[in-house]
């Protein structure tokens, strides 16, 4: 979704802003823009529909000099993707400009009020309303930019992260947020400041970061300390954190796409995820969140998992793990439904929020609702320091590193790993898992990275297979038990990057409708490793074969039975049934990837999708 970069200091702003926009490309966007105030206090705004490279082309030969600037990648919400609707938006006088992430919900009312005062609008966006409102207030009350921003934001309903500059105040950058993340990077000796909608565009310049909180306004003035106040102008204590980011994770390291790199990174990511937590030598799982919140977690009568998309699929696996190991009921909810459904939440519930980005608006709202009812909130988050990480009582980071490809891969296996660690460690604390099973989980989990490496060796085989399916219009993905959520995830991966319609289903449920779709044209992917329901899924496969379906099956190595039925099989190493999703998901990621590549599509930034869904 939309991305923000800002800079104030002594260096030229333009190269920093453009590099930052490139770093944010992974979020998905449709247009980009930049605004810079020159030494002569001239405000230059450049915008382009399309990619950041289109913006760079548009900027050729134009004045981009100056050491104060803001930049933006836009993912359309209000108004079509176009140059006019791209940010930064200018005020009527052309003196003030801003970039904005989020949605101004009462923009129509504010727009009508401004129209009646003689303001006109060039774009269809909610953002232009905000910059005009700031200017209107500034001119009416003859006040400085910061005060005008504060008054304007008090009139706004909705979500925003904004960065505002005014050519009349060329040493100042004003930033503010509500329900949309914003990070300030503090450079050396207060001589320069960086702003980002996440840490990735600014991490190479400084480790010192301030995560702005809701309803806070920060003034970044050249040569002065950062000043943060609330919307009511109360002073806020500043908390500077040291944020380490592995910038190597932000480039493709020779892979054709971030998605492919991230698929291949999974063995190392899972090792990182388990480091210091799974102690093979001592046959122990140590999670500080469990140590610190032991009583609260052990007294929970119920767990509720809230998440979206791929994280929701990981949640479905988490449900099975917690119920199987701990014998506690678990409900899995789409955060977007949960937040508006008036759900029953007890104060002794534990709500687990799962999120790669840690910024998903619906998941954040579900957390707020859970807190309002007194439930404890536990985060399973990847992005360190993100809003969800900061808004939960405790949690476990997945530690798989920044995920850049829009289609989630390593974050999913990281989430499943964390949920396996959590469920096993809780069950052990509760005395609900026998020692032998617990030890076998530990042994097998520690072997998973190497087994993932073996699955990745199937890459060439899957690439060849993908060529057959490039022209398919539909796919069915079927699984049972532990691998039913993997079927959903496999279908989601394929549709989001290849634009082929795909449905995931519990294999036995197929008879109740989807089987009508099966004919010789229909590729049907069965996820059928050895587990408790293996024999049952063989019967489901026979039903598809009887209707000439084109079966591709993911099976355990050495399988002979499925080979008699399926047209194609992809083998994975043997492991415990509860751990199979960590292996079966990988061939499905590779299949989706190669089909999309064959179709010549933009794998890392599929159409219409955003990496971090910061609007509801
Ligand atoms: C799919 C995908 C999305 C995200 C969803 C939740 O590949 O990436 O479905 O899983 O938008 O995002 P997070 O996990 O950041 O809350």
XYZ file of C-alpha atoms and ligand atoms in Angstrom:
632
model
C 0.000 0.000 0.000
C 1.003 3.660 -0.017
C 4.534 4.460 1.076
C 6.086 7.613 2.507
C 9.629 8.958 2.595
C 10.780 12.317 3.933
C 14.117 14.030 4.459
C 15.423 17.204 6.051
C 19.135 17.837 6.479
C 22.198 19.008 4.629
C 22.350 16.449 1.825
C 20.472 16.608 -1.451
C 17.023 15.197 -0.692
C 16.115 13.858 -4.150
C 18.461 10.805 -4.308
C 17.499 9.817 -0.750
C 13.792 10.126 -1.533
C 14.016 8.171 -4.806
C 16.070 5.394 -3.233
C 13.545 5.247 -0.394
C 10.655 4.987 -2.865
C 12.425 2.073 -4.561
C 12.758 0.396 -1.167
C 9.003 0.818 -0.693
C 8.035 -0.563 -4.109
C 7.343 -3.947 -2.546
C 4.251 -2.529 -0.859
C 2.384 -2.277 -4.172
C 1.441 1.085 -5.741
C 0.240 2.702 -8.938
C 1.825 6.162 -9.003
C 4.619 8.097 -7.341
C 5.627 11.652 -6.588
C 8.147 13.879 -4.901
C 8.207 17.472 -3.599
C 11.348 19.406 -2.748
C 11.910 22.902 -1.385
C 14.937 24.522 -3.017
C 17.447 26.891 -1.399
C 15.503 29.732 -2.981
C 12.371 28.523 -1.129
C 10.784 27.294 -4.336
C 8.508 24.272 -3.986
C 8.924 21.804 -6.873
C 6.456 18.945 -7.189
C 6.874 16.078 -9.670
C 4.452 13.196 -10.095
C 3.957 10.268 -12.442
C 1.485 7.465 -12.928
C 3.188 4.067 -12.967
C 6.485 3.096 -11.408
C 9.151 5.036 -9.534
C 11.269 4.702 -12.691
C 8.524 6.626 -14.558
C 8.849 9.364 -11.955
C 12.625 9.401 -12.459
C 12.118 9.733 -16.217
C 9.657 12.573 -15.653
C 12.213 14.304 -13.405
C 14.959 14.283 -16.067
C 16.059 17.862 -16.702
C 13.760 19.279 -13.988
C 14.873 21.125 -10.871
C 15.166 18.574 -8.055
C 17.690 20.485 -5.923
C 17.105 21.049 -2.239
C 17.716 19.428 1.115
C 14.112 19.201 2.347
C 11.620 16.953 0.628
C 8.829 14.418 0.784
C 7.918 11.543 -1.506
C 5.149 8.988 -1.892
C 4.012 5.849 -3.656
C 0.210 5.764 -3.972
C -2.123 2.773 -3.964
C -5.448 4.153 -5.149
C -8.373 4.319 -2.736
C -10.187 7.586 -3.591
C -9.844 8.306 -7.301
C -8.270 6.353 -10.143
C -4.515 5.816 -10.447
C -3.357 8.937 -12.332
C -0.765 11.674 -12.237
C -3.298 14.173 -10.859
C -4.337 11.867 -8.023
C -0.722 10.989 -7.147
C 0.828 12.597 -4.041
C 2.249 15.059 -2.969
C -0.854 17.261 -3.148
C -0.523 21.028 -3.212
C -2.565 23.641 -1.419
C -4.396 26.313 -3.428
C -1.618 28.886 -3.030
C 1.010 26.289 -3.976
C 2.888 26.918 -0.717
C 2.020 23.827 1.289
C 2.253 20.241 0.148
C 1.749 16.887 1.836
C 1.870 13.125 1.425
C -0.656 10.916 3.155
C -1.236 7.237 3.900
C -4.682 6.214 5.139
C -8.198 7.447 4.504
C -9.880 10.695 5.558
C -13.386 9.361 6.144
C -15.147 12.733 6.460
C -13.422 14.167 3.395
C -16.704 14.782 1.557
C -18.019 17.038 4.342
C -14.704 18.884 4.639
C -14.523 19.268 0.858
C -18.013 20.800 0.740
C -17.067 23.264 3.488
C -13.885 24.269 1.660
C -15.718 24.627 -1.650
C -18.061 27.090 0.027
C -14.973 29.112 1.115
C -13.774 29.338 -2.483
C -11.284 26.454 -2.506
C -11.135 24.316 -5.641
C -9.788 20.810 -6.127
C -7.750 19.289 -8.901
C -7.868 15.649 -7.806
C -10.494 13.168 -6.639
C -8.535 12.339 -3.505
C -9.321 12.694 0.173
C -5.721 13.856 0.666
C -6.097 17.075 -1.301
C -8.906 18.033 1.070
C -6.513 17.801 3.999
C -3.829 20.031 2.487
C -6.448 22.648 1.560
C -7.885 22.497 5.064
C -4.444 23.078 6.581
C -3.907 26.095 4.334
C -7.371 27.478 5.027
C -6.774 27.278 8.790
C -3.265 28.706 8.514
C -4.407 31.713 6.515
C -7.535 32.315 8.568
C -5.731 32.347 11.917
C -2.312 33.614 10.714
C -0.555 30.749 12.438
C 2.469 28.562 11.762
C 2.358 25.253 9.886
C 2.490 22.975 12.947
C -0.422 24.685 14.676
C -2.469 24.633 11.485
C -1.748 20.905 11.054
C -2.794 20.228 14.635
C -6.077 22.149 14.290
C -6.833 20.504 10.938
C -6.217 17.013 12.263
C -8.623 17.655 15.114
C -11.316 18.062 12.451
C -10.415 14.867 10.637
C -12.100 11.484 11.074
C -10.147 8.545 9.721
C -6.649 7.196 9.492
C -3.536 9.057 8.476
C 0.206 9.188 8.421
C 1.191 12.543 6.932
C 4.303 14.539 6.192
C 3.755 18.229 5.443
C 6.074 20.963 4.248
C 5.552 24.668 3.663
C 7.797 26.748 1.416
C 7.369 29.644 3.877
C 9.033 27.506 6.605
C 11.909 25.842 4.705
C 13.632 24.377 7.789
C 10.681 22.338 8.999
C 9.050 19.008 8.253
C 5.829 18.244 10.162
C 4.702 14.648 10.580
C 1.660 13.137 12.297
C -0.113 9.813 12.563
C -3.321 8.089 13.538
C -3.829 4.357 12.830
C -1.223 4.360 10.064
C 2.457 3.798 10.830
C 5.187 6.397 10.619
C 8.840 6.139 11.654
C 11.294 8.991 12.200
C 14.997 8.294 11.729
C 17.313 10.529 13.729
C 20.553 11.332 11.925
C 23.818 12.552 13.378
C 23.724 15.528 15.759
C 20.161 16.597 14.953
C 21.423 17.809 11.601
C 19.210 15.532 9.641
C 16.009 13.553 9.989
C 14.440 10.858 7.847
C 10.817 9.760 7.723
C 9.379 6.500 6.451
C 6.092 4.670 6.492
C 8.267 1.810 7.720
C 11.930 1.529 8.562
C 13.039 0.061 5.213
C 13.578 3.333 3.258
C 15.599 4.950 6.032
C 17.431 2.050 7.721
C 20.606 2.543 5.717
C 21.081 6.073 7.094
C 20.413 5.559 10.797
C 19.519 2.939 13.381
C 18.013 5.516 15.737
C 14.272 5.396 15.165
C 11.221 6.949 16.778
C 7.912 5.191 16.165
C 5.303 7.913 16.269
C 2.143 6.983 18.187
C -1.474 7.748 17.369
C -2.509 11.396 17.733
C 1.086 12.599 17.881
C 2.592 15.424 15.832
C 6.360 15.726 15.395
C 8.290 18.803 14.314
C 11.582 18.026 12.617
C 13.569 21.227 12.424
C 17.072 21.441 10.982
C 19.614 21.669 13.797
C 17.088 21.220 16.606
C 15.948 18.341 18.800
C 12.849 16.466 17.649
C 9.752 17.921 19.260
C 6.680 15.703 19.671
C 3.312 16.859 20.962
C -0.183 15.437 21.015
C -3.031 16.806 18.940
C -3.937 18.792 22.075
C -0.416 20.264 22.141
C 0.719 18.312 25.236
C 4.432 17.502 25.241
C 5.345 13.849 24.646
C 8.491 12.124 25.970
C 10.634 10.929 23.124
C 11.643 7.281 22.942
C 14.465 6.557 20.507
C 14.942 2.859 19.691
C 17.861 1.134 18.029
C 16.476 -0.742 15.059
C 18.738 -3.229 13.320
C 17.699 -4.120 9.807
C 19.554 -6.547 7.592
C 19.730 -4.537 4.380
C 20.930 -7.636 2.517
C 17.355 -8.881 2.936
C 16.191 -5.875 0.948
C 17.857 -6.930 -2.292
C 17.343 -9.937 -4.516
C 20.831 -11.443 -4.027
C 20.936 -12.716 -7.608
C 17.451 -14.235 -7.667
C 15.121 -13.184 -10.477
C 12.446 -12.058 -7.998
C 12.104 -11.337 -4.303
C 9.444 -14.036 -4.112
C 11.837 -16.719 -5.368
C 14.559 -15.511 -3.013
C 12.152 -15.594 -0.102
C 10.982 -19.103 -0.985
C 14.614 -20.246 -1.039
C 15.408 -18.323 2.158
C 12.953 -20.437 4.133
C 15.369 -23.014 5.581
C 17.533 -20.212 7.011
C 14.506 -18.201 8.109
C 13.068 -21.128 10.036
C 16.454 -21.693 11.672
C 16.454 -18.007 12.726
C 12.889 -18.317 13.933
C 13.756 -21.262 16.210
C 17.131 -19.909 17.365
C 17.335 -19.640 21.150
C 13.799 -20.974 21.434
C 14.115 -24.608 20.464
C 16.905 -26.072 22.582
C 17.528 -29.447 20.978
C 20.288 -30.386 23.387
C 18.040 -29.887 26.408
C 14.887 -31.103 24.652
C 13.216 -27.862 25.617
C 11.272 -24.988 24.061
C 11.895 -21.667 25.786
C 9.607 -18.757 24.960
C 9.956 -15.666 27.105
C 6.346 -14.717 26.398
C 5.255 -17.937 28.109
C 7.608 -17.440 31.038
C 6.417 -13.852 31.552
C 2.696 -14.507 31.108
C 2.543 -18.115 32.292
C -0.414 -17.806 34.702
C -2.500 -15.773 32.301
C -1.878 -18.159 29.415
C -2.434 -21.278 31.475
C -5.705 -20.012 32.913
C -7.150 -19.202 29.462
C -10.331 -21.094 28.706
C -10.233 -20.258 25.053
C -7.985 -18.828 22.361
C -9.227 -16.632 19.523
C -6.972 -16.132 16.526
C -7.503 -12.965 14.464
C -5.729 -12.318 11.168
C -6.182 -11.852 7.421
C -5.179 -13.657 4.209
C -2.153 -15.893 4.475
C -1.837 -15.113 8.183
C -5.388 -16.385 8.599
C -4.364 -19.643 6.920
C -1.478 -19.946 9.373
C -4.073 -19.337 12.094
C -6.106 -22.338 10.906
C -3.023 -24.506 11.372
C -2.408 -22.858 14.750
C -5.928 -23.833 15.813
C -5.275 -27.480 15.045
C -1.935 -27.387 16.847
C -3.258 -25.747 20.014
C -6.395 -27.893 20.147
C -4.459 -31.096 19.490
C -1.633 -30.430 21.936
C -3.326 -28.347 24.655
C -6.967 -29.491 24.398
C -8.209 -25.891 24.586
C -10.817 -24.594 22.132
C -9.538 -22.163 19.513
C -11.628 -19.958 17.226
C -10.075 -18.541 14.080
C -11.589 -15.304 12.838
C -11.088 -13.017 9.876
C -10.088 -9.802 11.631
C -12.264 -7.782 9.237
C -15.387 -9.719 10.261
C -14.526 -10.052 13.938
C -14.121 -6.301 14.438
C -17.663 -5.505 13.283
C -19.502 -8.626 14.444
C -20.015 -7.802 18.128
C -18.302 -11.087 19.012
C -18.436 -12.697 22.434
C -15.056 -12.045 24.076
C -14.375 -13.021 27.691
C -11.761 -11.341 29.839
C -10.054 -14.709 30.313
C -9.744 -15.284 26.561
C -6.358 -15.010 24.914
C -6.525 -13.374 21.497
C -3.660 -14.255 19.168
C -3.092 -11.678 16.420
C -1.027 -12.985 13.503
C 0.512 -10.548 11.034
C 3.567 -10.379 8.836
C 3.560 -6.593 8.423
C 2.230 -5.821 11.872
C 0.273 -2.973 10.261
C -2.879 -4.610 8.896
C -5.694 -2.199 9.748
C -8.361 -4.855 10.374
C -6.102 -6.904 12.640
C -5.204 -3.784 14.603
C -8.893 -2.974 15.049
C -9.614 -6.555 16.186
C -6.868 -6.174 18.797
C -8.419 -2.959 20.092
C -11.782 -4.706 20.408
C -10.236 -7.635 22.282
C -8.509 -5.235 24.675
C -11.737 -3.366 25.295
C -13.208 -6.640 26.549
C -10.241 -7.226 28.825
C -8.767 -10.148 26.865
C -5.032 -10.650 26.768
C -3.576 -10.074 23.308
C -0.660 -12.128 22.053
C 1.107 -11.147 18.813
C 2.718 -13.402 16.238
C 4.355 -10.695 14.160
C 7.240 -10.451 11.722
C 7.933 -6.711 11.423
C 9.847 -5.693 14.526
C 8.507 -2.559 16.218
C 5.360 -2.516 14.053
C 2.013 -1.251 15.336
C 0.680 -4.732 16.146
C 3.886 -5.676 17.947
C 3.539 -2.551 20.047
C -0.177 -2.902 20.686
C -0.142 -6.477 21.990
C 0.524 -7.489 25.606
C 3.226 -9.899 24.599
C 4.077 -12.195 21.727
C 6.643 -13.957 19.621
C 8.375 -12.446 16.618
C 8.681 -14.767 13.644
C 12.135 -13.310 12.857
C 12.111 -14.342 9.192
C 13.430 -10.939 8.043
C 11.696 -8.358 5.839
C 9.368 -9.926 3.300
C 9.370 -7.903 0.094
C 7.442 -10.043 -2.431
C 3.765 -9.179 -2.115
C 2.808 -12.856 -1.987
C 3.644 -14.084 1.470
C 5.902 -17.161 1.607
C 8.556 -17.209 4.319
C 6.272 -15.268 6.658
C 3.720 -18.107 6.415
C 6.187 -20.860 7.319
C 7.585 -18.592 10.050
C 4.107 -18.135 11.508
C 3.417 -21.880 11.410
C 6.767 -22.526 13.119
C 6.033 -20.020 15.885
C 2.553 -21.462 16.401
C 4.052 -24.964 16.628
C 6.563 -23.773 19.229
C 3.824 -21.979 21.134
C 1.369 -24.885 21.120
C 4.028 -27.424 22.127
C 5.503 -25.239 24.887
C 2.055 -24.447 26.305
C 1.040 -28.091 26.215
C 4.218 -28.982 28.086
C 3.519 -26.337 30.747
C -0.013 -27.700 31.061
C 1.165 -31.296 31.252
C -1.096 -32.180 28.352
C 1.445 -33.653 25.966
C 3.348 -36.846 26.598
C 7.116 -36.640 26.762
C 7.711 -38.920 23.817
C 5.512 -36.892 21.469
C 7.002 -33.624 22.728
C 10.531 -34.927 22.115
C 9.623 -36.130 18.638
C 8.233 -32.666 17.803
C 11.479 -31.051 18.956
C 13.606 -33.494 16.985
C 11.528 -33.180 13.844
C 11.231 -29.380 14.048
C 14.985 -29.073 14.213
C 15.245 -31.249 11.099
C 12.734 -29.148 9.143
C 15.232 -26.636 7.624
C 17.221 -29.462 6.009
C 14.044 -31.133 4.806
C 12.947 -27.808 3.323
C 16.246 -27.740 1.409
C 15.368 -31.131 -0.074
C 11.947 -29.853 -1.151
C 13.593 -26.835 -2.779
C 15.623 -29.220 -4.945
C 12.333 -29.912 -6.739
C 12.379 -26.388 -8.146
C 13.396 -27.405 -11.695
C 10.855 -30.216 -11.770
C 8.112 -27.790 -10.702
C 9.226 -25.215 -13.269
C 8.779 -27.808 -16.033
C 5.397 -28.775 -14.619
C 4.259 -25.146 -14.490
C 4.537 -24.836 -18.271
C 1.651 -27.255 -18.718
C -0.654 -25.130 -16.612
C 0.021 -21.641 -17.892
C -3.181 -21.643 -19.913
C -5.462 -23.096 -17.200
C -8.366 -20.863 -16.173
C -9.205 -22.645 -12.930
C -7.460 -24.770 -10.337
C -8.741 -26.771 -7.379
C -6.558 -27.335 -4.309
C -7.695 -30.077 -1.933
C -6.320 -31.131 1.416
C -7.493 -32.567 4.699
C -6.650 -32.141 8.369
C -3.298 -30.433 8.791
C -3.145 -29.758 5.067
C -6.590 -28.285 4.485
C -5.227 -24.787 5.335
C -2.305 -25.515 2.993
C -4.838 -26.109 0.187
C -6.322 -22.671 0.909
C -2.868 -21.110 0.951
C -1.801 -22.843 -2.286
C -4.920 -21.540 -4.049
C -4.365 -18.011 -2.698
C -0.744 -18.004 -3.893
C -1.745 -19.054 -7.396
C -4.587 -16.581 -7.808
C -2.761 -13.561 -6.425
C 0.271 -13.776 -8.688
C -0.899 -15.725 -11.770
C -4.471 -14.324 -11.877
C -5.731 -17.863 -12.447
C -8.878 -18.552 -10.510
C -8.180 -21.144 -7.825
C -10.213 -22.569 -4.992
C -8.970 -24.330 -1.900
C -11.277 -26.838 -0.279
C -11.283 -29.567 2.359
C -11.007 -32.620 0.091
C -14.099 -34.402 1.391
C -16.201 -31.255 1.094
C -15.598 -31.323 -2.665
C -18.507 -33.741 -3.120
C -20.853 -31.078 -1.820
C -20.395 -28.775 -4.777
C -16.993 -28.152 -6.360
C -16.830 -31.628 -7.889
C -19.235 -30.260 -10.506
C -16.285 -28.281 -11.889
C -14.065 -31.320 -12.414
C -13.392 -32.385 -16.005
C -10.300 -33.242 -18.032
C -9.402 -29.543 -18.230
C -9.350 -29.024 -14.480
C -6.002 -29.263 -12.667
C -6.638 -30.565 -9.152
C -3.812 -30.290 -6.639
C -4.056 -32.783 -3.783
C -1.941 -32.267 -0.695
C -1.639 -35.867 0.402
C 1.411 -36.600 2.559
C 1.298 -39.487 4.988
C -0.910 -38.472 7.871
C -3.957 -39.653 9.737
C -6.327 -38.978 6.820
C -4.133 -40.368 4.061
C -6.480 -43.250 3.193
C -9.451 -40.913 3.165
C -7.782 -38.524 0.773
C -6.938 -41.411 -1.567
C -10.686 -42.032 -1.871
C -11.244 -38.343 -2.663
C -8.554 -38.601 -5.317
C -10.308 -41.571 -6.891
C -13.477 -39.513 -7.107
C -11.630 -36.833 -9.080
C -9.873 -39.390 -11.254
C -13.226 -40.978 -12.115
C -14.169 -37.616 -13.607
C -10.927 -37.288 -15.591
C -9.492 -34.519 -13.404
C -5.818 -33.731 -13.996
C -4.320 -34.640 -10.609
C -1.088 -33.217 -9.235
C -0.296 -34.622 -5.795
C 2.118 -33.634 -3.064
C 3.089 -36.880 -1.369
C 5.583 -38.294 1.110
C 8.707 -39.766 -0.462
C 8.356 -43.448 -1.265
C 4.587 -43.195 -1.740
C 3.366 -45.805 -4.190
C -0.400 -45.635 -3.865
C -0.919 -42.052 -5.062
C 1.451 -42.632 -7.961
C -1.106 -45.083 -9.357
C -3.788 -42.403 -9.389
C -2.195 -38.993 -9.950
C -0.756 -37.775 -13.250
C 2.058 -35.959 -11.471
C 3.498 -36.359 -7.986
C 5.896 -34.133 -6.097
C 7.591 -35.805 -3.149
C 8.440 -34.251 0.189
C 10.528 -35.881 2.941
C 8.754 -37.748 5.696
C 7.977 -35.857 8.895
C 5.402 -35.769 11.685
C 1.881 -35.174 10.318
C 1.530 -31.940 12.349
C 4.681 -30.547 10.702
C 3.805 -31.452 7.120
C 2.429 -27.947 6.296
C 5.973 -26.605 6.674
C 7.010 -28.808 3.766
C 3.876 -29.198 1.638
C 3.433 -25.423 1.304
C 6.777 -25.030 -0.501
C 5.975 -26.883 -3.772
C 2.751 -24.878 -3.954
C 4.655 -21.606 -3.574
C 7.015 -22.708 -6.349
C 4.162 -23.818 -8.595
C 2.408 -20.444 -8.260
C 5.690 -18.627 -8.821
C 6.625 -20.504 -12.003
C 3.132 -20.316 -13.509
C 3.183 -16.526 -12.993
C 6.686 -16.246 -14.479
C 5.619 -18.324 -17.493
C 2.742 -15.916 -17.988
C 5.172 -12.998 -17.934
C 3.506 -11.378 -14.927
C 4.921 -9.061 -12.296
C 5.473 -11.648 -9.587
C 6.677 -9.332 -6.840
C 4.061 -6.657 -7.363
C 0.894 -8.308 -8.653
C -1.876 -6.016 -9.880
C -4.229 -4.476 -7.334
C -2.394 -5.950 -4.348
C -0.522 -4.229 -1.581
C 2.012 -5.680 0.811
C 0.812 -3.913 3.865
C -2.954 -3.402 3.987
C -3.206 -0.299 6.133
C -6.785 0.570 5.189
C -9.812 -1.462 6.205
C -1.041 -13.164 0.664
C -0.779 -12.062 1.566
C -1.934 -11.439 2.269
C -1.524 -11.134 3.732
C -2.650 -10.345 4.427
C -2.325 -10.110 5.886
O 0.131 -13.636 0.080
O 0.328 -11.642 1.722
O -3.059 -12.242 2.208
O -1.285 -12.336 4.381
O -2.826 -9.130 3.789
O -1.164 -9.376 6.032
P -0.342 -9.353 7.364
O 0.155 -10.733 7.624
O 0.764 -8.384 7.109
O -1.273 -8.898 8.456
